[in-house]
Tab-separated table of C-alpha atoms and ligand atoms in Angstrom:
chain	number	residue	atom	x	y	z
G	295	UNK	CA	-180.319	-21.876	-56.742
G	296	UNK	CA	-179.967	-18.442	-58.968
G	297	UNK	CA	-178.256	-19.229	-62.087
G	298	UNK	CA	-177.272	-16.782	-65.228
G	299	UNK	CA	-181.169	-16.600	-66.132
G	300	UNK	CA	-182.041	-15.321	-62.955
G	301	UNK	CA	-183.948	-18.382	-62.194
G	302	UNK	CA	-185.517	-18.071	-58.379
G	303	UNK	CA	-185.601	-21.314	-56.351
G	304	UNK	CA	-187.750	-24.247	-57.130
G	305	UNK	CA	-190.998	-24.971	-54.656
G	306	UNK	CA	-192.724	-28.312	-55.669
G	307	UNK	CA	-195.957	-28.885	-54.542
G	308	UNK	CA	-196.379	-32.480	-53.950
G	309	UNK	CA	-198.905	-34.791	-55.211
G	310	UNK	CA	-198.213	-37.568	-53.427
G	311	UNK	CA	-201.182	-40.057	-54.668
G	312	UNK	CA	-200.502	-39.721	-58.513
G	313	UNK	CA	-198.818	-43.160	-59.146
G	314	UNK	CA	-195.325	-43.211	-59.437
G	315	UNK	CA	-195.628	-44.776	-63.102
G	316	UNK	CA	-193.162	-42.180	-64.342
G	317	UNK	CA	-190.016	-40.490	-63.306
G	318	UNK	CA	-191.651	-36.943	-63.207
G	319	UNK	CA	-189.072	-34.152	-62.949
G	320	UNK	CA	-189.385	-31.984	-59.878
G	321	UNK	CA	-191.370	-29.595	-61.265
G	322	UNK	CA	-194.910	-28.055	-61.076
G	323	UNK	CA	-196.061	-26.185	-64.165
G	324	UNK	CA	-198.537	-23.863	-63.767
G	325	UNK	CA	-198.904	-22.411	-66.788
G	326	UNK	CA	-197.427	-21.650	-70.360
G	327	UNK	CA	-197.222	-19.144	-73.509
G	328	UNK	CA	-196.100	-19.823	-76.674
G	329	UNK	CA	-192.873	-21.778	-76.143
G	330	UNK	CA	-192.409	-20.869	-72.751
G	331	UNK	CA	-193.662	-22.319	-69.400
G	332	UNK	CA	-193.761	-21.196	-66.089
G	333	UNK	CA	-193.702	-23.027	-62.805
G	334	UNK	CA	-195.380	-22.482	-59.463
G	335	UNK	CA	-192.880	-19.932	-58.567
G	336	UNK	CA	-192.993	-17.943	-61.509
G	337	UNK	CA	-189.537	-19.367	-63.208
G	338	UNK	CA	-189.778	-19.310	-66.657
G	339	UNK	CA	-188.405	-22.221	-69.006
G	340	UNK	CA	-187.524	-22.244	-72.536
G	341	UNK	CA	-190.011	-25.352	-73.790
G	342	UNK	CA	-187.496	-27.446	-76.275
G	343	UNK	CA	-190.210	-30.641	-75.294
G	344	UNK	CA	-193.202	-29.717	-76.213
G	345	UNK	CA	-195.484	-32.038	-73.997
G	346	UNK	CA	-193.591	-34.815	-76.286
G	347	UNK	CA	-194.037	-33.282	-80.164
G	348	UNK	CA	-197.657	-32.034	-78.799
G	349	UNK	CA	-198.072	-28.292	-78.528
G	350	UNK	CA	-197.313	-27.811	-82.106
G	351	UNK	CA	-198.517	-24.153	-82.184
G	352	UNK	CA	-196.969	-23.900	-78.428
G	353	UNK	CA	-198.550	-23.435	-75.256
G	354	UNK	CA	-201.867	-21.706	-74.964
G	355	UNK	CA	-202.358	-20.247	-78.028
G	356	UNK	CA	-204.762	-17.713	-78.253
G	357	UNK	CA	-206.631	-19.439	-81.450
G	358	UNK	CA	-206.739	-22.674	-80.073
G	359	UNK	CA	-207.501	-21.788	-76.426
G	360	UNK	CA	-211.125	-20.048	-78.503
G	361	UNK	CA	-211.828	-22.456	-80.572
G	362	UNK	CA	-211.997	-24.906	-77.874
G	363	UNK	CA	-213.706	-22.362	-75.161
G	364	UNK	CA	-216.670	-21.689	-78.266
G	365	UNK	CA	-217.393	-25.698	-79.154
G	366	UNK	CA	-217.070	-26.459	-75.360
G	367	UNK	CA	-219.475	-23.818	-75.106
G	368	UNK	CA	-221.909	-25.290	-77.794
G	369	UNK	CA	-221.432	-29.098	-77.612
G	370	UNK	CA	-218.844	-31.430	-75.618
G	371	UNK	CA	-220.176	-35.128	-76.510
G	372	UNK	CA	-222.704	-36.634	-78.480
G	373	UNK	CA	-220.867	-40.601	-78.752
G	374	UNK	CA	-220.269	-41.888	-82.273
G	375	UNK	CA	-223.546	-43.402	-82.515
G	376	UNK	CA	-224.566	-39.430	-84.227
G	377	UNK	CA	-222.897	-37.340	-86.555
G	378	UNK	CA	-221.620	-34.251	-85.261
G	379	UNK	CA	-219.438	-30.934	-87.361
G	380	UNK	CA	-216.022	-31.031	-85.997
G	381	UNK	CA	-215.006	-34.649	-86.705
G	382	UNK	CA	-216.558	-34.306	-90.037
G	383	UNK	CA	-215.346	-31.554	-90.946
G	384	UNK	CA	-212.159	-32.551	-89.699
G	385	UNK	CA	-211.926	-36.431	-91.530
G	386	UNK	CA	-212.953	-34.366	-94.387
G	387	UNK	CA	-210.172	-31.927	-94.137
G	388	UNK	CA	-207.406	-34.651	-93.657
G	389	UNK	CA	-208.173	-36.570	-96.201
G	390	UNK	CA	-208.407	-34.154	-98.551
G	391	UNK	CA	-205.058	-33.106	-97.143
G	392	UNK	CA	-203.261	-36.466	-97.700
G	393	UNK	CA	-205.230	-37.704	-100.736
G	394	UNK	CA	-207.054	-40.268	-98.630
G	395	UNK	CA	-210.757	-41.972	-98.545
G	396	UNK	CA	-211.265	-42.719	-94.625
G	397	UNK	CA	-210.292	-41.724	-91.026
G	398	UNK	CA	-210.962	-43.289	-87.964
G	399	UNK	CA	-210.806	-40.895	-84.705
G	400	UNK	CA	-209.670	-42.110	-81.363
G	401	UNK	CA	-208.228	-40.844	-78.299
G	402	UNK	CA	-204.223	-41.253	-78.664
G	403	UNK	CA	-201.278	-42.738	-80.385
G	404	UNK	CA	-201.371	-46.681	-79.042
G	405	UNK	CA	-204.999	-46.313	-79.678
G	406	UNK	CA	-204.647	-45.427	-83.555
G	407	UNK	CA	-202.218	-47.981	-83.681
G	408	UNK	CA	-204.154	-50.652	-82.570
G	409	UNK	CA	-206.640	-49.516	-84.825
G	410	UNK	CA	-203.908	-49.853	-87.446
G	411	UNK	CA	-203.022	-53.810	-86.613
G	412	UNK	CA	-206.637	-54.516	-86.523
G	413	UNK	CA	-207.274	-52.580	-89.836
G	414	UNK	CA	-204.815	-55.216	-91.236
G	415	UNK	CA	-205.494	-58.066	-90.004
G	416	UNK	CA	-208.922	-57.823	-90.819
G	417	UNK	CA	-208.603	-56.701	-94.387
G	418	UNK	CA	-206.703	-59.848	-94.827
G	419	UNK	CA	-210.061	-61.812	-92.941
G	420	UNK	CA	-211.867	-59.988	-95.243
G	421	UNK	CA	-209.557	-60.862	-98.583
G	422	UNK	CA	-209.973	-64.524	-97.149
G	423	UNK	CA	-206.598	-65.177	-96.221
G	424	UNK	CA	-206.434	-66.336	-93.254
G	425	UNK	CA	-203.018	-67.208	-92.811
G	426	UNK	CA	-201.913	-63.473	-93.461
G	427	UNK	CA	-202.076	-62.165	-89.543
G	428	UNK	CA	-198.641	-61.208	-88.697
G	429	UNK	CA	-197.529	-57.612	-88.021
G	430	UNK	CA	-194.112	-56.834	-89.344
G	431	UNK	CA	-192.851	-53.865	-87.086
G	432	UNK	CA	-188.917	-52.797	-87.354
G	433	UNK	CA	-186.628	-53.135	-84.495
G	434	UNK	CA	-185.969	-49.761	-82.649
G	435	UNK	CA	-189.513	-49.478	-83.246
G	436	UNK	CA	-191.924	-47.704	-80.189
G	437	UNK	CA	-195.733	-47.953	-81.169
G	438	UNK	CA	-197.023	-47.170	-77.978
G	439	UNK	CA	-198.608	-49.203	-74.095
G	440	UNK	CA	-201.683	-50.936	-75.131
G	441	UNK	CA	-200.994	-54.703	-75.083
G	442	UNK	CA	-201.263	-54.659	-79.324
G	443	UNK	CA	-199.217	-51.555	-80.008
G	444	UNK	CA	-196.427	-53.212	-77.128
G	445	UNK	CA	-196.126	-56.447	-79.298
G	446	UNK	CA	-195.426	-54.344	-82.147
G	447	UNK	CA	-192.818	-51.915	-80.124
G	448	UNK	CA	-189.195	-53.365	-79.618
G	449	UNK	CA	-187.889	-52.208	-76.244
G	450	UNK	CA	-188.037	-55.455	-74.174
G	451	UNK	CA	-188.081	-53.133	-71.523
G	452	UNK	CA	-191.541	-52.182	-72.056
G	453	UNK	CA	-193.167	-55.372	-71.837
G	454	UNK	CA	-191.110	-57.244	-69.044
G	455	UNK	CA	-193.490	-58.382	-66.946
G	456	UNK	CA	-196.629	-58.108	-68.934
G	457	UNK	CA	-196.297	-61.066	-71.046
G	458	UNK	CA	-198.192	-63.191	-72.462
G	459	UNK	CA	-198.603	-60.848	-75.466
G	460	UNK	CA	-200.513	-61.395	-78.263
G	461	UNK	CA	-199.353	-63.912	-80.765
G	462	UNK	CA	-198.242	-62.587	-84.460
G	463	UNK	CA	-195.920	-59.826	-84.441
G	464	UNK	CA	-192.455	-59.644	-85.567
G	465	UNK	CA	-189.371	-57.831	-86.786
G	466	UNK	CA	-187.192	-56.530	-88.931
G	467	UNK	CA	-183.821	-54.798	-89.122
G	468	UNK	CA	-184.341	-50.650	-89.665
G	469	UNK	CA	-183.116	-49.655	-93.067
G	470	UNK	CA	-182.306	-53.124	-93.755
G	471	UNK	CA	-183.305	-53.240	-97.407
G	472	UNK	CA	-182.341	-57.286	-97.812
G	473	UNK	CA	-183.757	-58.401	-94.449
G	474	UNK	CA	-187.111	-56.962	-94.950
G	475	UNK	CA	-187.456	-58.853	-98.288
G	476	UNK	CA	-186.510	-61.764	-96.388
G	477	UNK	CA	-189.235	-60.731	-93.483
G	478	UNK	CA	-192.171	-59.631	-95.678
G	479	UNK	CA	-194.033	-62.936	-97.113
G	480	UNK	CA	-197.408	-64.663	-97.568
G	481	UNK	CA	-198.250	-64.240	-94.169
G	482	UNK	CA	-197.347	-60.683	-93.804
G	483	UNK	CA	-200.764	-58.686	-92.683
G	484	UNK	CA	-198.852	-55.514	-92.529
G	485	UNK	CA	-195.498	-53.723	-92.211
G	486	UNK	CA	-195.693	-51.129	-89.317
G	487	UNK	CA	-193.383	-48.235	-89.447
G	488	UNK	CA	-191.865	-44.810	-88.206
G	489	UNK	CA	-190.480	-42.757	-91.011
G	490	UNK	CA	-188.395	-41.392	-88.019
G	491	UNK	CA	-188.172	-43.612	-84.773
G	492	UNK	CA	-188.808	-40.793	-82.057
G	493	UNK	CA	-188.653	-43.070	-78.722
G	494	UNK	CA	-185.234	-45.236	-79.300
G	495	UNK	CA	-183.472	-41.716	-80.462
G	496	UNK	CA	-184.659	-39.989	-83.330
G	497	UNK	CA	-183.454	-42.436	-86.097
G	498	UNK	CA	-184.645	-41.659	-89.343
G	499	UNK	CA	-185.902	-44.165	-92.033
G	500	UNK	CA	-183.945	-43.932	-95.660
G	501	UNK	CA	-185.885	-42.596	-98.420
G	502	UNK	CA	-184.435	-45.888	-100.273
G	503	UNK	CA	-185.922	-48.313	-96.847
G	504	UNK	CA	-189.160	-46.993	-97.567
G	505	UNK	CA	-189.415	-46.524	-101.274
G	506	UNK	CA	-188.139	-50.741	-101.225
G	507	UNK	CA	-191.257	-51.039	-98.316
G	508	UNK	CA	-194.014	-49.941	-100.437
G	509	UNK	CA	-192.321	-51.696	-103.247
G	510	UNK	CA	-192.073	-55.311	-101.220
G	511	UNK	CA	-195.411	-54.845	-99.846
G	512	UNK	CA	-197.382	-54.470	-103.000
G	513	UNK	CA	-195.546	-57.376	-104.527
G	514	UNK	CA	-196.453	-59.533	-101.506
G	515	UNK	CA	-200.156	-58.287	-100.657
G	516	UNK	CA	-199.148	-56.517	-97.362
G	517	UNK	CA	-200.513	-53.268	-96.173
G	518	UNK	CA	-197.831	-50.456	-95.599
G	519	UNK	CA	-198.743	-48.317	-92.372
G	520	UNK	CA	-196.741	-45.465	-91.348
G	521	UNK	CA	-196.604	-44.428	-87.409
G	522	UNK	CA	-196.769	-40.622	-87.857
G	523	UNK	CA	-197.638	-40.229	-84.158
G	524	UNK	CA	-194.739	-38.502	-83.360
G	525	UNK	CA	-193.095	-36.988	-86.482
G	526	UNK	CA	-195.967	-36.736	-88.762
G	527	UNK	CA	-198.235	-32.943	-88.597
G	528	UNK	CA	-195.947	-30.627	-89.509
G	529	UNK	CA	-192.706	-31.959	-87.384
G	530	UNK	CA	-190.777	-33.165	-90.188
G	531	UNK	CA	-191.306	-29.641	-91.891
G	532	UNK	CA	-193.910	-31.373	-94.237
G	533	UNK	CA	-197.485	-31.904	-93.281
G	534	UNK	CA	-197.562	-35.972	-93.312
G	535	UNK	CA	-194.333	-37.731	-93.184
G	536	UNK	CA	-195.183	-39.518	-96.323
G	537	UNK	CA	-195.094	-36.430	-98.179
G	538	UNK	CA	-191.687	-35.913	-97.137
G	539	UNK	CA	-190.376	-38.858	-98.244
G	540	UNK	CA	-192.739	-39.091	-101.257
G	541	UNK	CA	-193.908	-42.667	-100.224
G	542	UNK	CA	-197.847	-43.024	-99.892
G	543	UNK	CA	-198.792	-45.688	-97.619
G	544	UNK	CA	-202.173	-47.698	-97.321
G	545	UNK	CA	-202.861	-46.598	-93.773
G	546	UNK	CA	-200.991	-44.214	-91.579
G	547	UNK	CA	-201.680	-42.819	-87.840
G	548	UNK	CA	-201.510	-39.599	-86.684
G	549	UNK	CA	-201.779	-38.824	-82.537
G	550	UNK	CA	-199.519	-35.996	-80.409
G	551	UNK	CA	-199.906	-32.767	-81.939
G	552	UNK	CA	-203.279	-33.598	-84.161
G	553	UNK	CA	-205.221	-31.441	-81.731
G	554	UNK	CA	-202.280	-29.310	-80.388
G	555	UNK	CA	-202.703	-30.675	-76.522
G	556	UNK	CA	-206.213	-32.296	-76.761
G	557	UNK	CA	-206.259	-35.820	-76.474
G	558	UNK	CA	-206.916	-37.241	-80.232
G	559	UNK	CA	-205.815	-39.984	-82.698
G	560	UNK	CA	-206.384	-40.628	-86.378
G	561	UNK	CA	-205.961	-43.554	-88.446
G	562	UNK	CA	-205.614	-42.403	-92.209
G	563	UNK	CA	-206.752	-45.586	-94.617
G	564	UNK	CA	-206.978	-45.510	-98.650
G	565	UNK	CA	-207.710	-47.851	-100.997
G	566	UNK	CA	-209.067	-50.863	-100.782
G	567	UNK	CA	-208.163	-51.330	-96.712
G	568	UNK	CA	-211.055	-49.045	-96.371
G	569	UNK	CA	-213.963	-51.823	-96.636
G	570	UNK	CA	-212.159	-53.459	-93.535
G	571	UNK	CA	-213.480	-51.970	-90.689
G	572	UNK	CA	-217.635	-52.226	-90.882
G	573	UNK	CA	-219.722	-51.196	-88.034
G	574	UNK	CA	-219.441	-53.048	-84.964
G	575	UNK	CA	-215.641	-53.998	-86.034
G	576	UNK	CA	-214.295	-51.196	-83.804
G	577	UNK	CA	-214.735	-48.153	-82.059
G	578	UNK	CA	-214.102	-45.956	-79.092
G	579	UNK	CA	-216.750	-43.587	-76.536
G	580	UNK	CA	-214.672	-40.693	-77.084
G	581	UNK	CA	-213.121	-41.066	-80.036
G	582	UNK	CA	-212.631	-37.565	-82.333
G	583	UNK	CA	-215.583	-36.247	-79.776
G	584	UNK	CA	-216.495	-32.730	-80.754
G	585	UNK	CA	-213.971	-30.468	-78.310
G	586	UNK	CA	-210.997	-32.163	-79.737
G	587	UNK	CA	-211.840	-32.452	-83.036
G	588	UNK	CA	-212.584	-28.450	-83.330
G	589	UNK	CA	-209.028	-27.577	-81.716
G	590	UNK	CA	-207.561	-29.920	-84.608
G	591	UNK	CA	-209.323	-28.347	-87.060
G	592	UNK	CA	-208.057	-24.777	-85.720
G	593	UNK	CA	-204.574	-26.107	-85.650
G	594	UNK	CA	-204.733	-26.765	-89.236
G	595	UNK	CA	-206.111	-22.991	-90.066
G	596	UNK	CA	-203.525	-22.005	-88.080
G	597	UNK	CA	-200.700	-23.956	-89.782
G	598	UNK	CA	-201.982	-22.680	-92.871
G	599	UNK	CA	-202.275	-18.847	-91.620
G	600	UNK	CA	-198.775	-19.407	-90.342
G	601	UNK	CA	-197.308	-21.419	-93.493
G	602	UNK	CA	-195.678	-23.571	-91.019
G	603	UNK	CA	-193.829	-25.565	-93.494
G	604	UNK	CA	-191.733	-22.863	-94.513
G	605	UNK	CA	-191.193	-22.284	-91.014
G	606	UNK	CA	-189.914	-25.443	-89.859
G	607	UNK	CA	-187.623	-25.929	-92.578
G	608	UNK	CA	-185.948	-22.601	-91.473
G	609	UNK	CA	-186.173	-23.323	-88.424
G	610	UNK	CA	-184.718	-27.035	-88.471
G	611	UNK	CA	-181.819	-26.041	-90.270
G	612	UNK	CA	-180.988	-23.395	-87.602
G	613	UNK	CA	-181.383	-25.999	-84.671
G	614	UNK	CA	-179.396	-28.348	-86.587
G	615	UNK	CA	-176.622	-25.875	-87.669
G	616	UNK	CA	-176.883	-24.526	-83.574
G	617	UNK	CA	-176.630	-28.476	-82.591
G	618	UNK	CA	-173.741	-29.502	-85.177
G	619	UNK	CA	-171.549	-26.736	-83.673
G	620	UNK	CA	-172.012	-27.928	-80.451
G	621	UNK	CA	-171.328	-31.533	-81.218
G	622	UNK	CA	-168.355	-29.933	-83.293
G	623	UNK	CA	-166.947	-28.484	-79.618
G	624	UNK	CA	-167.655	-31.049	-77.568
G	625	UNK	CA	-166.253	-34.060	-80.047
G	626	UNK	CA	-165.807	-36.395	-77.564
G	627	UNK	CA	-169.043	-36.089	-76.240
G	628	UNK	CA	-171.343	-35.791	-79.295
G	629	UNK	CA	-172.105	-36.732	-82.448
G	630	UNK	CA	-173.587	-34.835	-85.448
G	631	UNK	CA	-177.295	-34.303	-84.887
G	632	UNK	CA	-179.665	-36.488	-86.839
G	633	UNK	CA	-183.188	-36.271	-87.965
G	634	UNK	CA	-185.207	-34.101	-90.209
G	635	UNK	CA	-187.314	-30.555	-89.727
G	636	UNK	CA	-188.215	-29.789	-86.220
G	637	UNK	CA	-187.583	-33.513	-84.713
G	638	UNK	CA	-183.903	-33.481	-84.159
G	639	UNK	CA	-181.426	-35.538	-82.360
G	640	UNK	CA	-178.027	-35.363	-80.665
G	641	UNK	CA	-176.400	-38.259	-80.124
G	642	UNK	CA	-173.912	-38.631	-76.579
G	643	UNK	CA	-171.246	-40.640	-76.178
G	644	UNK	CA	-168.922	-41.179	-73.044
G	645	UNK	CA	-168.198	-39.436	-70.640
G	646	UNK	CA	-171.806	-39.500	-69.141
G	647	UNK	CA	-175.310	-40.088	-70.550
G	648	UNK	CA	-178.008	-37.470	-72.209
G	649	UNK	CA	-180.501	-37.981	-69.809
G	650	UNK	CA	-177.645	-36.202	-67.023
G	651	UNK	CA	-178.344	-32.921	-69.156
G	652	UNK	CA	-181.681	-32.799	-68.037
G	653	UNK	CA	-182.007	-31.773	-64.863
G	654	UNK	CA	-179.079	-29.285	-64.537
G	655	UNK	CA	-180.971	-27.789	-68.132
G	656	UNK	CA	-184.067	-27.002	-65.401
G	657	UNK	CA	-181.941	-24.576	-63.627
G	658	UNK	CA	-180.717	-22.710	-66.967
G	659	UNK	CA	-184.497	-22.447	-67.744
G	660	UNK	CA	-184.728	-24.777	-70.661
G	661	UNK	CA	-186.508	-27.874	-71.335
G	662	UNK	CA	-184.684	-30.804	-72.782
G	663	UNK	CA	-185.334	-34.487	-73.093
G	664	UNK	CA	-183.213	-37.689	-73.388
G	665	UNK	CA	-184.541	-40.652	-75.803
G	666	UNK	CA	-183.666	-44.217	-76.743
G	667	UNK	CA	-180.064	-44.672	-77.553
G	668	UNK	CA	-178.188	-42.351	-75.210
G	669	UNK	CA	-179.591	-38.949	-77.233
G	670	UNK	CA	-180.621	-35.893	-76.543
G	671	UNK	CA	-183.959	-35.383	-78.317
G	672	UNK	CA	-185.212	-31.530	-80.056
G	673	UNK	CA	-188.596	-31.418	-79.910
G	674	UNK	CA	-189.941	-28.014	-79.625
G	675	UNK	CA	-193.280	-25.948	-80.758
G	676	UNK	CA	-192.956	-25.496	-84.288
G	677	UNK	CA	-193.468	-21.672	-84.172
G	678	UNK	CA	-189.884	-21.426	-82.369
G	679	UNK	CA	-188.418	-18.277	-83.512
G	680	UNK	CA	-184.961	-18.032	-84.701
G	681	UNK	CA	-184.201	-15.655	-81.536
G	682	UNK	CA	-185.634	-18.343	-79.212
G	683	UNK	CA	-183.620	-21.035	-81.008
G	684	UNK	CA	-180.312	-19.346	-80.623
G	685	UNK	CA	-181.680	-18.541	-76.700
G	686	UNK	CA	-182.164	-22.631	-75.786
G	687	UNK	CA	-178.432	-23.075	-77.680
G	688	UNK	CA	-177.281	-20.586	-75.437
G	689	UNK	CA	-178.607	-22.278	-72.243
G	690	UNK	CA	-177.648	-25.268	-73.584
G	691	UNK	CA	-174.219	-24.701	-74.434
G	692	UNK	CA	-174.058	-23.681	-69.972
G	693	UNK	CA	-175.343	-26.788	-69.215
G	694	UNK	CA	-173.001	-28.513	-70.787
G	695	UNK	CA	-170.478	-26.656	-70.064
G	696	UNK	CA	-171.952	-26.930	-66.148
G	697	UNK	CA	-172.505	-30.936	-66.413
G	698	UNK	CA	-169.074	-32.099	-67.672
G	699	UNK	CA	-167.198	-29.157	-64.751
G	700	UNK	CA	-168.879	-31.885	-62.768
G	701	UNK	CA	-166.660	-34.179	-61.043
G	702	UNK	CA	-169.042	-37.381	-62.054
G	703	UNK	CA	-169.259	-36.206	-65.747
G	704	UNK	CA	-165.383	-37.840	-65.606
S	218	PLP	C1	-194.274	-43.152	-82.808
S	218	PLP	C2	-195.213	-43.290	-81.647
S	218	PLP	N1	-196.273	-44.106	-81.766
S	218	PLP	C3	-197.147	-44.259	-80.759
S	218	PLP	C4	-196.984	-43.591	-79.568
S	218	PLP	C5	-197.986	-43.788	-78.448
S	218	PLP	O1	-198.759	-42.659	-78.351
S	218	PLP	P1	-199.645	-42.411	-77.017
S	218	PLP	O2	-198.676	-42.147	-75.922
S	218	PLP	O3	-200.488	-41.230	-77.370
S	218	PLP	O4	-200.437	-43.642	-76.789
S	218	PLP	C6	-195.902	-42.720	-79.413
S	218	PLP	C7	-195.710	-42.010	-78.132
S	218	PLP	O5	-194.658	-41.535	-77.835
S	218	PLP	C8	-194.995	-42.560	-80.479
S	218	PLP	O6	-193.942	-41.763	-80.381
């Protein structure tokens, strides 16, 4: 179907024996520059996803692309029984970035997470309390698959069917000041947290939530650990999410956009939690391997070449401006957007859901995504340019328009 970006029609190669474990848009995407992709037929989409908060610096970008090409070129894999540059270099860098002693490398989000429960419960093993082994995790709270990350996620929908799950996780209210002073106690290992829930909708924490966290946790000999998978490297228009809301945890984890496509995670640990984890305690084959850990290391020159921060904060407040007028003309379909920097979302109300946006956004070439409670989710490269931003409003704005002309929308 042609539409008002000259959009040519949609072929979509099949695939037929990738497992149908996801609801993949009809789409094949071939390839992609800076915020845009293109698909097989040479449409070109405006990229307000991102791979999910991952291509940071956008797709294929030129200093990334080399710096990956040159290490692949020199060394791919040694294990973590050796030493090798980029990881070092890279743990070094990060910590001297968030003013912390130790990072552990791994492979993805659920992975650094796990890495984060057993980080806690074993510096209470190692403290000699026994009896401290629960993980505190707030509702609305997505921490990833892996069978220790799912007991600490919410969404009952995720683990329906998988249980028994481990024993010793629980939660507590978001922003619920009282009922985590209630929920944090003598048994408390840890309390595991997004500073902004990405998966259930973009809900940010209070400054006041987490300022009373680190406060409750210190008086009750818990570890604090911050999720920054999703909003932490630059998203939030701040490096760390921490630094944003001037709150320093013991532990956070970092995953997504770390290596701006490549598959890495990081577990950030200071203080005392750092004697936890000895060798043999944990580990991973691939873990911050070399290929990785150089294009994360670029990604931070980058950011720094590009003074990022300054860009997203521009940048946010545009999108957020762009998405407050639209929830301003649509009233009975949206509310005010919510979220902070580059990680924004739009809440939808009756007369139809955000995830029937989606697809009709395809054929306005634009990428858009539908999270958690019934919202549409902003997500893009950071390096969107103001241009661009007003662009994706633009093809919004018809898709709207488009999806509620639709006799169903009623
Ligand atoms: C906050 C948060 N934590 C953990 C994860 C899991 O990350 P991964 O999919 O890399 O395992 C996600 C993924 O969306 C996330 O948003």
């Amino acid at each position: 179907m042609a539409t008002s970006t000259d959009h040519g029609p949609r072929l979509v190669t099949r695939h037929s024996h990738l497992l149908a474990n996801y609801a993949r848009a009809e789409i094949n995407f071939v390839r992609g520059e800076g915020v845009y992709l293109f698909d097989e037929s040479g449409n070109r989409y405006l990229d307000l996803v991102a791979g999910i908060a991952v291509c940071a610096l956008g797709h294929a970008h030129p200093r990334i692309t080399r710096a990956i090409a040159d290490q692949a070129a020199r060394l791919v894999h040694v294990s973590n029984l050796y030493h090798h540059e980029p990881a070092g270099t890279l743990a070094d860098r990060l910590a001297q970035l968030a003013g912390f002693d130790a990072v552990f490398f791994c492979n993805s989000g659920a992975e650094a997470n796990e890495a984060a429960i057993k980080l806690a419960r074993k510096h209470a093993f190692r403290n000699g309390e026994t009896k401290r082994t629960s993980i505190l995790a707030a509702n609305g709270s997505f921490h990833g698959r892996t069978f220790g990350a799912l007991s600490a996620t919410d969404n009952p929908k995720y683990k329906e069917g998988f249980e028994p799950l481990p024993a010793g996780f629980a939660f507590t209210p978001f922003n619920n000041i009282e009922a985590l002073e209630r929920a944090i106690d003598e048994t408390t290992a840890c309390f595991l947290v997004e500073p902004v829930q990405g998966e259930s909708g973009v809900v940010p924490a209070t400054a006041e939530f987490l300022r009373a966290a680190r406060r409750i946790c210190d008086e009750r000999g818990a570890l604090l650990i911050f999720d920054e998978v999703q909003c932490g490297m630059g998203r939030l228009g701040r490096l760390f999410a921490s630094q944003l809301y001037g709150v320093v945890p013991d532990a956070f984890t970092l995953a997504k956009s770390l290596a701006n496509g490549l598959p890495i995670g990081a577990l950030l640990i200071r203080g005392a939690a750092v004697g936890a984890l000895r060798p043999g305690d944990h580990g991973t084959t691939f873990g911050g391997s070399p290929v990785p850990a150089a294009a994360a290391l670029e990604h931070l020159n980058v950011r720094d070449a590009l003074d990022l921060d300054t860009h997203v904060a521009a940048a946010g407040t545009l999108l957020r401006d762009e998405l407050a007028a639209i929830a301003r003309d649509w009233p009975e379909v949206f509310a005010a957007p919510r979220g902070h920097g580059l990680m924004l979302g739009l809440p939808v109300y009756k007369p139809t859901i955000a995830a029937a946006f989606v697809a009709p956004a395809l054929d306005e070439g634009l990428l858009i995504n539908a999270a958690g409670r019934n919202t549409l989710r902003f997500i893009p490269p950071l390096i969107i340019s103001a241009d661009e931003i007003r662009d994706a409003m633009s093809r919004l704005r018809r898709t709207i328009a488009r999806v509620l002309a639709a006799p169903s929308a009623s």
